[in-house]
PDB file of C-alpha atoms in Angstrom:
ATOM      1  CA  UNK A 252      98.449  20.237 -28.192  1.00 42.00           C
ATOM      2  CA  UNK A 253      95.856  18.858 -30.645  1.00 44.00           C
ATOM      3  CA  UNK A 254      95.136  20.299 -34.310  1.00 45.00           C
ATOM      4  CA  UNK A 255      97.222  22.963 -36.549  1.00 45.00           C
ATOM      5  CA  UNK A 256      99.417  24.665 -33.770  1.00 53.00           C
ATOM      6  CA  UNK A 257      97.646  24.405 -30.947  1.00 58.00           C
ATOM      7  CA  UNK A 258      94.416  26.049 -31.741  1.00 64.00           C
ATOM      8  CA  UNK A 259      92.314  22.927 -31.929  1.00 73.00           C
ATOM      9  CA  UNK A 260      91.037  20.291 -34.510  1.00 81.00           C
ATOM     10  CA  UNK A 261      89.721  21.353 -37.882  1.00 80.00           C
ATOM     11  CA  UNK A 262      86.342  20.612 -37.069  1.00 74.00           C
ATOM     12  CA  UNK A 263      86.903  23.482 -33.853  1.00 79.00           C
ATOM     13  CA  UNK A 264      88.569  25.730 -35.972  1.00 82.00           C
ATOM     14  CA  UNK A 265      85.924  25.470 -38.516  1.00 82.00           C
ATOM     15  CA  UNK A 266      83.372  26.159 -35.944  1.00 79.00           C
ATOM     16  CA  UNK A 267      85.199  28.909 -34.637  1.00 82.00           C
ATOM     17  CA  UNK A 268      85.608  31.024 -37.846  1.00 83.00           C
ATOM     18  CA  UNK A 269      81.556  30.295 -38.517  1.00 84.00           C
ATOM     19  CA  UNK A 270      80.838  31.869 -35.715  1.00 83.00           C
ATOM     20  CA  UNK A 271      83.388  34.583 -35.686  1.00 87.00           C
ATOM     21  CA  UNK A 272      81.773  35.338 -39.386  1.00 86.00           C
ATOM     22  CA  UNK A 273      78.872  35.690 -37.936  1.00 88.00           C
ATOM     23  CA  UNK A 274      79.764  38.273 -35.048  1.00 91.00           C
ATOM     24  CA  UNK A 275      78.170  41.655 -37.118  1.00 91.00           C
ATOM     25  CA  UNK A 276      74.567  39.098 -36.965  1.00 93.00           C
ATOM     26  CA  UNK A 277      75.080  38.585 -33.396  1.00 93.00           C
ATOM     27  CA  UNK A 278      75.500  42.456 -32.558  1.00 94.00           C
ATOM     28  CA  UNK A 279      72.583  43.043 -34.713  1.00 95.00           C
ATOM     29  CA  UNK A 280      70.073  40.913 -32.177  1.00 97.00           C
ATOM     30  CA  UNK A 281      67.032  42.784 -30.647  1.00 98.00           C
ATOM     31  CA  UNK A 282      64.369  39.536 -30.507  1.00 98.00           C
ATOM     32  CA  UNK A 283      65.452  36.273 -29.807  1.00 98.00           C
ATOM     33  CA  UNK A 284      62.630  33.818 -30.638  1.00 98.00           C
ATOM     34  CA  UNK A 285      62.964  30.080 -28.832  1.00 98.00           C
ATOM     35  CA  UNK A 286      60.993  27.607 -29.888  1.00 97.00           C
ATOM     36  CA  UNK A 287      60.177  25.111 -27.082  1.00 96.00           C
ATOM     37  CA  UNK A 288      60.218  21.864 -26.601  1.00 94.00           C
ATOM     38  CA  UNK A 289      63.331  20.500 -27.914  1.00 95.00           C
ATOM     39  CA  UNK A 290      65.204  24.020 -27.508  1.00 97.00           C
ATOM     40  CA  UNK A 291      64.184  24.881 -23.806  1.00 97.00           C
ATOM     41  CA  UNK A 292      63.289  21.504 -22.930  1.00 95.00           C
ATOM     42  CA  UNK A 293      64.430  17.868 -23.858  1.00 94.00           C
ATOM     43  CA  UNK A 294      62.067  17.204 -26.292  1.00 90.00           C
ATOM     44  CA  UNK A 295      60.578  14.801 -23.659  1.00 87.00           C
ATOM     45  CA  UNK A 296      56.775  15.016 -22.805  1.00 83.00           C
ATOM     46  CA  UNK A 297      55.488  13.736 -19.385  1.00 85.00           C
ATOM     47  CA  UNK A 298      51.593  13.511 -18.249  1.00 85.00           C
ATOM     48  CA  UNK A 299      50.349  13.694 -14.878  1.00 85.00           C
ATOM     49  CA  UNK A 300      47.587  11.356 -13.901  1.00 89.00           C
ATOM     50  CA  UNK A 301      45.199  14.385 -14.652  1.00 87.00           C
ATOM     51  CA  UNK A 302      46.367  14.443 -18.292  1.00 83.00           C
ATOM     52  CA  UNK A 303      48.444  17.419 -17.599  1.00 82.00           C
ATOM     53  CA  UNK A 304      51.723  17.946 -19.264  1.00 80.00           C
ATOM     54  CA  UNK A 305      55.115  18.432 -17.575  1.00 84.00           C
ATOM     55  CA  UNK A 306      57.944  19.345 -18.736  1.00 89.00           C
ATOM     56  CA  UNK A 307      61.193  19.753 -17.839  1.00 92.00           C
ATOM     57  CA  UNK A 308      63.246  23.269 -17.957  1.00 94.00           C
ATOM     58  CA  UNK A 309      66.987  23.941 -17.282  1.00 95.00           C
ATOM     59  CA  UNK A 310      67.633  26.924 -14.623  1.00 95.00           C
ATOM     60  CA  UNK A 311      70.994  27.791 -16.295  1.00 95.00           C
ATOM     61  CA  UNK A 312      68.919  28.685 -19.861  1.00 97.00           C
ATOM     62  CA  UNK A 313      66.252  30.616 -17.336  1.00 96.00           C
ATOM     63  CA  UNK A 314      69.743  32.783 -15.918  1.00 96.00           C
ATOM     64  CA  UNK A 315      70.505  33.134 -19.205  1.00 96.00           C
ATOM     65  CA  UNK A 316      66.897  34.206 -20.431  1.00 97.00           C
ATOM     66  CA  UNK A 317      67.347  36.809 -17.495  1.00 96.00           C
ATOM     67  CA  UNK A 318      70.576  38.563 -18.545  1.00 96.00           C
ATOM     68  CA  UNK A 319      69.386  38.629 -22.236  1.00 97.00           C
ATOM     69  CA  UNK A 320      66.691  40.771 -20.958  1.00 96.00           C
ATOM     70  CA  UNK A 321      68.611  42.559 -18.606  1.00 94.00           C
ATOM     71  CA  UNK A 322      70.903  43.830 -21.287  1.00 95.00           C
ATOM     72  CA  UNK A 323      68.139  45.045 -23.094  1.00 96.00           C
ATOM     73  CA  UNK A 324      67.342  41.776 -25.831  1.00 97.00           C
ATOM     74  CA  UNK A 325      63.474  40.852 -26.409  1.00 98.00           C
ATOM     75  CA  UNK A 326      63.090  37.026 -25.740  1.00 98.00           C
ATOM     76  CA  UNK A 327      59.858  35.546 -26.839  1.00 98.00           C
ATOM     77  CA  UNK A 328      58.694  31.630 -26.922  1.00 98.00           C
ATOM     78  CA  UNK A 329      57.241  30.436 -30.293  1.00 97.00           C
ATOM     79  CA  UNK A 330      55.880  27.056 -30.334  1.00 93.00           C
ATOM     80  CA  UNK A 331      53.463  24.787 -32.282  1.00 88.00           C
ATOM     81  CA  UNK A 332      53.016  22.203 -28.904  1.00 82.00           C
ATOM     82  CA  UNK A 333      50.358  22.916 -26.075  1.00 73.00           C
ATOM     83  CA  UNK A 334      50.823  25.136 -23.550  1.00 68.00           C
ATOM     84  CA  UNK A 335      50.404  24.661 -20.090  1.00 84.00           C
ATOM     85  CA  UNK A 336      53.881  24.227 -18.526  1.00 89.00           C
ATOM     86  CA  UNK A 337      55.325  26.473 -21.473  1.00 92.00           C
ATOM     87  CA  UNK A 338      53.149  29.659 -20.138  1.00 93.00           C
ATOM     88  CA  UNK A 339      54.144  28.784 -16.698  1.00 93.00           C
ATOM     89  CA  UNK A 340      57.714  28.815 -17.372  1.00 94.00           C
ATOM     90  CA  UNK A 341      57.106  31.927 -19.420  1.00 96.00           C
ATOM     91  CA  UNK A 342      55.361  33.833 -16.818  1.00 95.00           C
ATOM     92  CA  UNK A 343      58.619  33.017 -14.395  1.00 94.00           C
ATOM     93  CA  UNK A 344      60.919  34.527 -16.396  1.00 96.00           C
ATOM     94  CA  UNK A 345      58.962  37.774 -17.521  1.00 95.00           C
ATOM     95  CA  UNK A 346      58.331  36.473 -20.935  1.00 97.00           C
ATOM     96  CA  UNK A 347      55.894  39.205 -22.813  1.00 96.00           C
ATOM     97  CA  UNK A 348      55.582  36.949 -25.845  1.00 97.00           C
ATOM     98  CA  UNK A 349      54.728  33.117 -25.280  1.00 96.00           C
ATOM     99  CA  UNK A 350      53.106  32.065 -28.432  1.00 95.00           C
ATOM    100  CA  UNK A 351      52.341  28.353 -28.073  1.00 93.00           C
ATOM    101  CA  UNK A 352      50.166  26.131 -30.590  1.00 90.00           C
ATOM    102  CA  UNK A 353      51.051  28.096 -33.426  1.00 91.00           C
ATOM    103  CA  UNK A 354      50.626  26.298 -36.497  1.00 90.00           C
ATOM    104  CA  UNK A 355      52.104  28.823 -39.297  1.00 94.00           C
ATOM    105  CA  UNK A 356      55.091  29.981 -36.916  1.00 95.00           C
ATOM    106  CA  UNK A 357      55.964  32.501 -40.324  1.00 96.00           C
ATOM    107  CA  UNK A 358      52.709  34.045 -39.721  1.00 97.00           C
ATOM    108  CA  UNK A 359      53.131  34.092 -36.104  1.00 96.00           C
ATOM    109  CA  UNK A 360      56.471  35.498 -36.088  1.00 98.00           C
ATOM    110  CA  UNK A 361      56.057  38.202 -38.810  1.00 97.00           C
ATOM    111  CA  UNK A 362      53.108  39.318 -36.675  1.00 97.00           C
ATOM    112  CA  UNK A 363      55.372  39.246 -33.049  1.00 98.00           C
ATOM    113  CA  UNK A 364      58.036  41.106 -35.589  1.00 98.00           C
ATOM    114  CA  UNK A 365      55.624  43.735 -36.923  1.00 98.00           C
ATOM    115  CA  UNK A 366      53.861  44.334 -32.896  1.00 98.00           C
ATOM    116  CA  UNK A 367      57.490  44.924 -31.853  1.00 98.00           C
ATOM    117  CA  UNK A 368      58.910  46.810 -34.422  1.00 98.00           C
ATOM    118  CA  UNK A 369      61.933  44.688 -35.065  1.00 98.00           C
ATOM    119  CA  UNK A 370      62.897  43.812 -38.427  1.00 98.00           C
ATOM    120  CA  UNK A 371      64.203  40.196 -39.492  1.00 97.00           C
ATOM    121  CA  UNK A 372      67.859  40.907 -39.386  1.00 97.00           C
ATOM    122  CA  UNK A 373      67.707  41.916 -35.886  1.00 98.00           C
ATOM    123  CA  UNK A 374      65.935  38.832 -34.843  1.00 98.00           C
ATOM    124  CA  UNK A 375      67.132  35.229 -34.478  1.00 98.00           C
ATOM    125  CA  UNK A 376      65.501  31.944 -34.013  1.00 98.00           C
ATOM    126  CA  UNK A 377      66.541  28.519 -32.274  1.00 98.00           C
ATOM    127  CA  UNK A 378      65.091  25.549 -32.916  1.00 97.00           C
ATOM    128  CA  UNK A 379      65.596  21.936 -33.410  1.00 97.00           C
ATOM    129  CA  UNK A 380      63.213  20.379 -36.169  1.00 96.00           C
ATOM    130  CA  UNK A 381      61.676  19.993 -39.516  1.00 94.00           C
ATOM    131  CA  UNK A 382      58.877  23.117 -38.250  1.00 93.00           C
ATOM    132  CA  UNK A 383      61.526  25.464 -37.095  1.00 95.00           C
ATOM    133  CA  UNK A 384      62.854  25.417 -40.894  1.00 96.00           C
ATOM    134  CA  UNK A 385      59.822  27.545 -42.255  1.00 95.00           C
ATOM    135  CA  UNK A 386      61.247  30.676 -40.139  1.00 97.00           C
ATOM    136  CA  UNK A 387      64.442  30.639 -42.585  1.00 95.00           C
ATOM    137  CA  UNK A 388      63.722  33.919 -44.303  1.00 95.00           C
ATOM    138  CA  UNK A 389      62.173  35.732 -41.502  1.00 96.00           C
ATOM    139  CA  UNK A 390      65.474  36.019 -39.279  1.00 98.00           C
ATOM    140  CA  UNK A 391      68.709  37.074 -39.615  1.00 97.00           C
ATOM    141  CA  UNK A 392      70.355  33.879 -38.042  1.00 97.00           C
ATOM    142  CA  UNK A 393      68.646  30.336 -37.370  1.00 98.00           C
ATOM    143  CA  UNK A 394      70.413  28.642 -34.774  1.00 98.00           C
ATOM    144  CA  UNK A 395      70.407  24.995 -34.474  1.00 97.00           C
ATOM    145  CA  UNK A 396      70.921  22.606 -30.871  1.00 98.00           C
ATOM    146  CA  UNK A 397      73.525  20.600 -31.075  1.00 96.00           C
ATOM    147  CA  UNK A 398      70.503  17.437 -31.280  1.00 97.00           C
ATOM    148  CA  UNK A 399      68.524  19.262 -33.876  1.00 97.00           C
ATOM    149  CA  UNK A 400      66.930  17.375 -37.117  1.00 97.00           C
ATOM    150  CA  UNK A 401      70.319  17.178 -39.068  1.00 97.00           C
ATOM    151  CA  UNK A 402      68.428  19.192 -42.171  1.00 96.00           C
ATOM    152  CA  UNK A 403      68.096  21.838 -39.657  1.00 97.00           C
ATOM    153  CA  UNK A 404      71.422  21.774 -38.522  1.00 95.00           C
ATOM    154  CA  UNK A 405      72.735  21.478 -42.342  1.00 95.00           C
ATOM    155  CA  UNK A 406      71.220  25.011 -42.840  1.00 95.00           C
ATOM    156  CA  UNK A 407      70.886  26.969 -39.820  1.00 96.00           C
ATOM    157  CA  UNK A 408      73.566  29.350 -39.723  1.00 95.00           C
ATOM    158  CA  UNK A 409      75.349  28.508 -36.384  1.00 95.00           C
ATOM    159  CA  UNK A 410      75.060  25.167 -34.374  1.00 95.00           C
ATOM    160  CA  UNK A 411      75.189  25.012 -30.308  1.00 97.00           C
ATOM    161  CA  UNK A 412      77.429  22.622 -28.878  1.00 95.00           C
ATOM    162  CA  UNK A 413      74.778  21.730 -26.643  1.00 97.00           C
ATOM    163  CA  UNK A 414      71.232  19.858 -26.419  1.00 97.00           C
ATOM    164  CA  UNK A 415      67.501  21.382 -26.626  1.00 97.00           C
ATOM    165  CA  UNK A 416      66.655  21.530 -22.779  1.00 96.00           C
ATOM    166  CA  UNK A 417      70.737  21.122 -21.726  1.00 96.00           C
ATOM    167  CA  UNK A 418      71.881  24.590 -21.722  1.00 97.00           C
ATOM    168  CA  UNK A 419      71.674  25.293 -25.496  1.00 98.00           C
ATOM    169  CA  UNK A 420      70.006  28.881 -24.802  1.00 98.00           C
ATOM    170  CA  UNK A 421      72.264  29.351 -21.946  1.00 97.00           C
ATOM    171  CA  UNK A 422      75.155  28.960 -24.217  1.00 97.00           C
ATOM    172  CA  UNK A 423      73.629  31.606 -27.061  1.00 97.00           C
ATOM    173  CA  UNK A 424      72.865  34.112 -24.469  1.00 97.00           C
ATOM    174  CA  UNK A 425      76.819  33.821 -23.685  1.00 95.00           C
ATOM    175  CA  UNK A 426      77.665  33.685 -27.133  1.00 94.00           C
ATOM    176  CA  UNK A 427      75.433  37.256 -27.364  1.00 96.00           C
ATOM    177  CA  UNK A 428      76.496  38.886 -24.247  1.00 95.00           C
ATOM    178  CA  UNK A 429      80.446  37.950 -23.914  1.00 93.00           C
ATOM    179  CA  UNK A 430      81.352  41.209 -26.680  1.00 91.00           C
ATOM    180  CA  UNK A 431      79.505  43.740 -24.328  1.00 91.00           C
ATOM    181  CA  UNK A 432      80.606  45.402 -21.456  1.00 91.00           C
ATOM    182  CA  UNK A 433      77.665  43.812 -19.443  1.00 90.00           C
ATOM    183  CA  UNK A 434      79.710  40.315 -19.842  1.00 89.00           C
ATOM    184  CA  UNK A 435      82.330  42.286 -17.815  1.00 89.00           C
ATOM    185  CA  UNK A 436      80.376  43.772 -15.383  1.00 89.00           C
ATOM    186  CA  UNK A 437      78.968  39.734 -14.551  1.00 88.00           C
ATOM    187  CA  UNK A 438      82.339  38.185 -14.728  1.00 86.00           C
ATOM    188  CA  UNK A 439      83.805  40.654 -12.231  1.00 87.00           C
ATOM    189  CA  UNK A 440      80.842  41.386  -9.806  1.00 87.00           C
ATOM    190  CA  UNK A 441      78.232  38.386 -10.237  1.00 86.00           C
ATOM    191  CA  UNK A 442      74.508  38.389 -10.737  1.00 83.00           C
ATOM    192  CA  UNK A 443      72.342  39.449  -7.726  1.00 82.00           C
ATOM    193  CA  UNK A 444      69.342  39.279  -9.231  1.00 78.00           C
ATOM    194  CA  UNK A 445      66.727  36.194  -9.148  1.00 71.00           C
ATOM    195  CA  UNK A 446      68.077  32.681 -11.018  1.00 72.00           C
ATOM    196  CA  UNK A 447      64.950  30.737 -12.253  1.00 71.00           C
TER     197      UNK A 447
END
């Protein structure tokens, strides 16, 4: 056994009691704003011999895009890149809200906040860089991937254990879902719906 009796290093125990502090925030979630590249994808940008931009997307964050909705939590796309692959990937997962080149993403979210009806404290925000750091006092938690801009990760209020375009999402939408009795439901009978 590793750490203080068992339960882990400090550095895991430290983790764990910053999330478990933040459990009432969690609850509180109605809109969960991504931004994109870097968060859903790799950060990585590849062009086609058209010019056209590909990128790549994790199917395990689109399953866990899918349940978020299911259980009744808003997910929208906010980014400041171009579009193109972004609305496509959108579009798959029933996104309503894909707000790409957005250069105030404040202005943009306050307006996706104020169309929805959802106040700050019920909405939170992952991102990985220097832009995502503006949304601050719009949300109730900032979330950082594990690869963010370490300024980001210094004050976002909880910190994935893994990579923009690696899962990251897919491990928030667990993170979200594991207190309700949907979690149950999954872990006992499975998900028979699509998995994009």
């Amino acid at each position: 056994m590793s750490g203080s009796h068992g339960f882990g290093s400090p550095w895991q125990l430290r983790r764990r009691w910053r999330w478990w502090r933040q459990r009432s925030r969690l609850a509180a979630v109605r809109l969960l704003v991504l931004d994109v590249d870097g968060v859903l994808t790799d950060g990585g940008l590849w062009y086609g011999p058209q010019g056209e931009l590909i990128k790549r997307f994790d199917v395990r964050d689109g399953l866990g895009i899918r349940l978020l909705q299911h259980a009744g939590i808003e997910v929208a796309f906010l980014s400041g890149g171009r579009g193109g692959a972004t609305e496509v990937r959108a579009r798959h997962l029933g996104i309503r809200h894909c707000l790409v080149g957005a250069k105030d993403k404040p202005q943009a979210l306050a307006a996706l906040q104020a169309e929805l009806g959802v106040t700050p404290t019920a909405t939170a925000f992952v991102g990985d860089d220097f832009n995502d750091l503006a949304v601050r006092g719009q949300v109730g938690l900032l979330v950082a991937t594990a690869d963010a801009a370490p300024p980001l990760r210094r004050q976002a209020d909880l910190v994935l254990l893994r990579a923009g375009g690696r899962g990251a999402v897919r491990e928030l939408a667990e993170r979200l879902l594991r207190p309700t009795p949907f979690w149950s439901e999954l872990e006992g009978q499975g998900w028979r719906d699509r998995n994009d």
